[in-house]
């Protein structure tokens, strides 16, 4: 049962390649390849507006994906982020639109709702020991229904950019004389930076990795596994709330109840493509961001080459299968 | 031996259907190594888990450093200075060595973890122990032996006053055991109290000062190691004397047909040009040091790992074994050395595990015949004396040695003609060991052929009719039992 260290080839042993990580290099190449491919296939793709559109998609997917990454690393999953995000944005928007509360209240409520459902998921997984996949599948249903109930089945419009309450939209996109500056990317980068530190340099992150790697060992080492497993879901809920805000702020259309299902797959897909393991214990936030770009490029690019919603779903499904298969192969090699 | 540091008195603990501890006593002094002995399922691990707060006791008292204590979780015990190196390794493979050692009490720089300091502190520990491990290495990349050393380093880093070793040597090589003993002697010199659990009688005489023996969850007695013999201890453990004499001559009838012939087998780095024959009714011992390529040979033969070249003949016919299914179809069974990984499904019951390899015999129509499954399982539970309240017990709740018996049952149910036993008695107590030996002899007498891979010299000399010795992936000797001695086997095992 000797574990011999695997001797890769010259490329994988190159110190620079090692430092960045082979997977991340591959993902960056995939993003570039995708962009080049779409540009060749569709002249219309080659414009600034496309970049803005890709970024628009990337904001809410990134936030969901950051949260989901923590759940995946802890050995679990969170399927409720997609419908959750819409539900929280509905609740916040409802207060603003129908109850005429200030926007900042709506924003706080959106995040608070995310936190509450994060706690609910955490309780089910960490305390009641429900399988994460099923537990969060149930919250996926619940948030979907709950969103409709709050608004009485009506779509909710957050204040438009031109209205005095529209300032929150400038957090993600500043429009100046028709020029669009996608500042939301800075917020995403900041979140990525902070959460990378949380994952790699704080107890929360360290214990979440430990639990995903070997829960019993973590417990016997005196780690409060219930608390930290819950933390993963609370983080995920918080970021689903942020995703709800990003969604409401970037898209001018109203937020419609009953939507959001399937969006969690963009996030989970991003995380897995970025190298986070489905079986827990390893993953990286920066990798997740790169993976998210693979997904948001797909979302933006496919319509340009004439592939509409149905095809997008098929292609997203195939991309996910490939990503998960790569994860399976990786685990086989390290086992 | 110094003053008493720890006293457990009248400890009682029941699980559903199992009275695991029945008024057990234990006393540990400073600067002693105290052996805790007993058959599989006697309750040794459970007693130590009660002590360290993993299980709560039903009754009894624990006095530590003069005060009565009760720990509610492992952390409280650690903080008080009682730490345990578990029987099953408890490592987080995705974290580094240093991160594993300091898990739960990281060095902080403000709100952030100070990994550099943790690496430095881990290095200090390793120096103190005289072992060479890179603290920044991922735990999953270390060998089992090195991981064990890390567990010990972790235990020591707690400023421990009492350290419990639960079968630390089961997965270690001879050299690593020497290293371990050196460390334990150092700790003893520093006046720590040490509890040492092992089934290896030789070790008990070498390293321990006193022995407490348990049987069936009860306390039998405590002896001073110097003043007793191995047989005294065994007698207390099993209530009878067991003799372990080496075999002097092969019991295979001359002219027994060759059932398995392996020619020029090559597989990966660890199997180089291995050829041998196995006769009907023969026990063929595979000896060698850890990493000699014995398990790899068995796995290649069994189709578990790909082979590059080589021919396999069963009863004279060339066969093509590409997967374990092929091997099983040709009547080969393989009992893995690593039962957790390959042998059993811990979350399933004894009955489910026992019939897993041969489920089609237990079907009536499309349904599993539960009664037949239970009856057959019960037969093997009785034959192997597996200690379990019922065949419906989850395997995860059995003691280590009894889990091994379930693996055995699984392949016996399968009724294979050729059985590969890879370290069949690892972690198994002397009584159960001799039962497994009896069973292997019976199987051989029935005409089954056995390949037995073993790192224990006494086991090789006691069981084998013929011995294949391997070193670094090559066969270096084939010795008939009549000519075999410890010396000529060891010589061949180190022949480069
Ligand atoms: N969590 C549990 N639930 C039910 N039964 C248990 C549990 N843990 C241990 N037991 C039972 O308690 C008894 C004592 O087990 P224990 O693990 O202490 O034995 P042991 O002396 O350490 O044996 P070994 O030498 O095989 O490791 C066994 O019969 C075992 O099946
Ligand atoms: Mg035990």
Coordinates of N, CA and C and ligand atoms in Angstrom, one line a residue, chain B residues 15 18 20 38-47 55 87 167 199 387 393 397-402 427, ligand 1:
Chain B
X15 N -24.0 -1.1 24.6 CA -24.6 -0.7 23.4 C -25.8 -1.5 23.2
X18 N -25.3 -5.2 23.2 CA -23.9 -5.6 23.6 C -23.6 -5.0 24.9
X20 N -20.7 -4.1 26.4 CA -19.3 -4.0 25.9 C -18.3 -3.9 27.0
X38 N -6.5 -8.4 25.1 CA -7.8 -9.1 25.1 C -8.2 -9.4 23.7
X39 N -9.1 -10.4 23.6 CA -9.4 -10.9 22.3 C -10.2 -9.8 21.5
X40 N -10.4 -10.0 20.2 CA -11.2 -9.1 19.4 C -12.6 -8.9 20.1
X41 N -13.0 -7.7 20.2 CA -14.3 -7.4 20.8 C -14.3 -7.5 22.3
X42 N -13.1 -7.6 23.0 CA -13.1 -7.7 24.4 C -13.5 -6.4 25.0
X43 N -13.3 -5.3 24.3 CA -13.7 -4.0 24.8 C -12.6 -3.0 25.0
X44 N -11.4 -3.3 24.5 CA -10.3 -2.5 24.7 C -10.5 -1.1 24.1
X45 N -10.9 -1.1 22.8 CA -11.0 0.3 22.2 C -12.2 1.0 22.9
X46 N -13.2 0.3 23.2 CA -14.4 1.0 23.9 C -13.9 1.6 25.2
X47 N -13.1 0.9 26.0 CA -12.7 1.4 27.3 C -11.9 2.7 27.0
X55 N -17.1 8.1 24.0 CA -18.4 7.5 24.5 C -18.6 7.9 25.9
X87 N -7.0 3.3 16.5 CA -6.7 2.0 15.7 C -6.9 2.3 14.2
X167 N -3.4 -0.3 18.9 CA -2.9 -1.1 17.8 C -2.1 -0.3 16.9
X199 N -2.1 -6.9 19.5 CA -2.3 -8.3 19.6 C -1.0 -9.1 19.4
X387 N -17.7 -12.1 16.8 CA -18.5 -11.6 18.0 C -19.4 -10.5 17.5
X393 N -26.4 -6.9 12.7 CA -25.6 -5.8 13.2 C -24.9 -5.1 12.0
X397 N -20.2 -1.3 13.5 CA -20.2 -1.5 15.0 C -19.4 -2.6 15.5
X398 N -18.8 -3.4 14.7 CA -18.0 -4.5 15.1 C -16.5 -4.0 15.5
X399 N -15.9 -4.8 16.3 CA -14.5 -4.4 16.6 C -13.6 -4.8 15.4
X400 N -12.4 -4.2 15.3 CA -11.6 -4.4 14.1 C -11.4 -5.8 13.7
X401 N -11.1 -6.7 14.6 CA -10.8 -8.1 14.3 C -12.0 -8.8 13.8
X402 N -13.2 -8.4 14.4 CA -14.4 -9.1 13.9 C -14.8 -8.7 12.5
X427 N -4.4 -7.5 12.9 CA -5.3 -7.0 13.9 C -6.2 -8.0 14.5
Ligands
LIG1 N1 -20.8 2.0 18.5 C1 -21.0 0.7 18.8 N2 -22.3 0.2 18.7 C2 -22.5 -1.1 19.0 N3 -21.6 -2.0 19.5 C3 -20.3 -1.6 19.6 C4 -20.0 -0.2 19.3 N4 -18.7 -0.1 19.5 C5 -18.2 -1.3 19.9 N5 -19.2 -2.2 20.0 C6 -19.1 -3.6 20.5 O1 -18.5 -3.6 21.7 C7 -17.6 -4.7 21.8 C8 -16.2 -4.2 22.1 O2 -15.6 -3.6 21.0 P1 -14.2 -3.0 21.0 O3 -14.0 -2.3 19.7 O4 -13.9 -2.2 22.2 O5 -13.2 -4.3 20.9 P2 -11.7 -4.4 21.0 O6 -11.3 -5.0 22.2 O7 -11.1 -3.1 20.7 O8 -11.4 -5.4 19.8 P3 -10.3 -5.4 18.6 O9 -9.1 -6.1 19.2 O10 -10.9 -6.3 17.5 O11 -10.1 -4.0 18.1 C9 -17.7 -5.4 20.5 O12 -18.6 -6.5 20.7 C10 -18.3 -4.4 19.5 O13 -19.1 -5.1 18.6

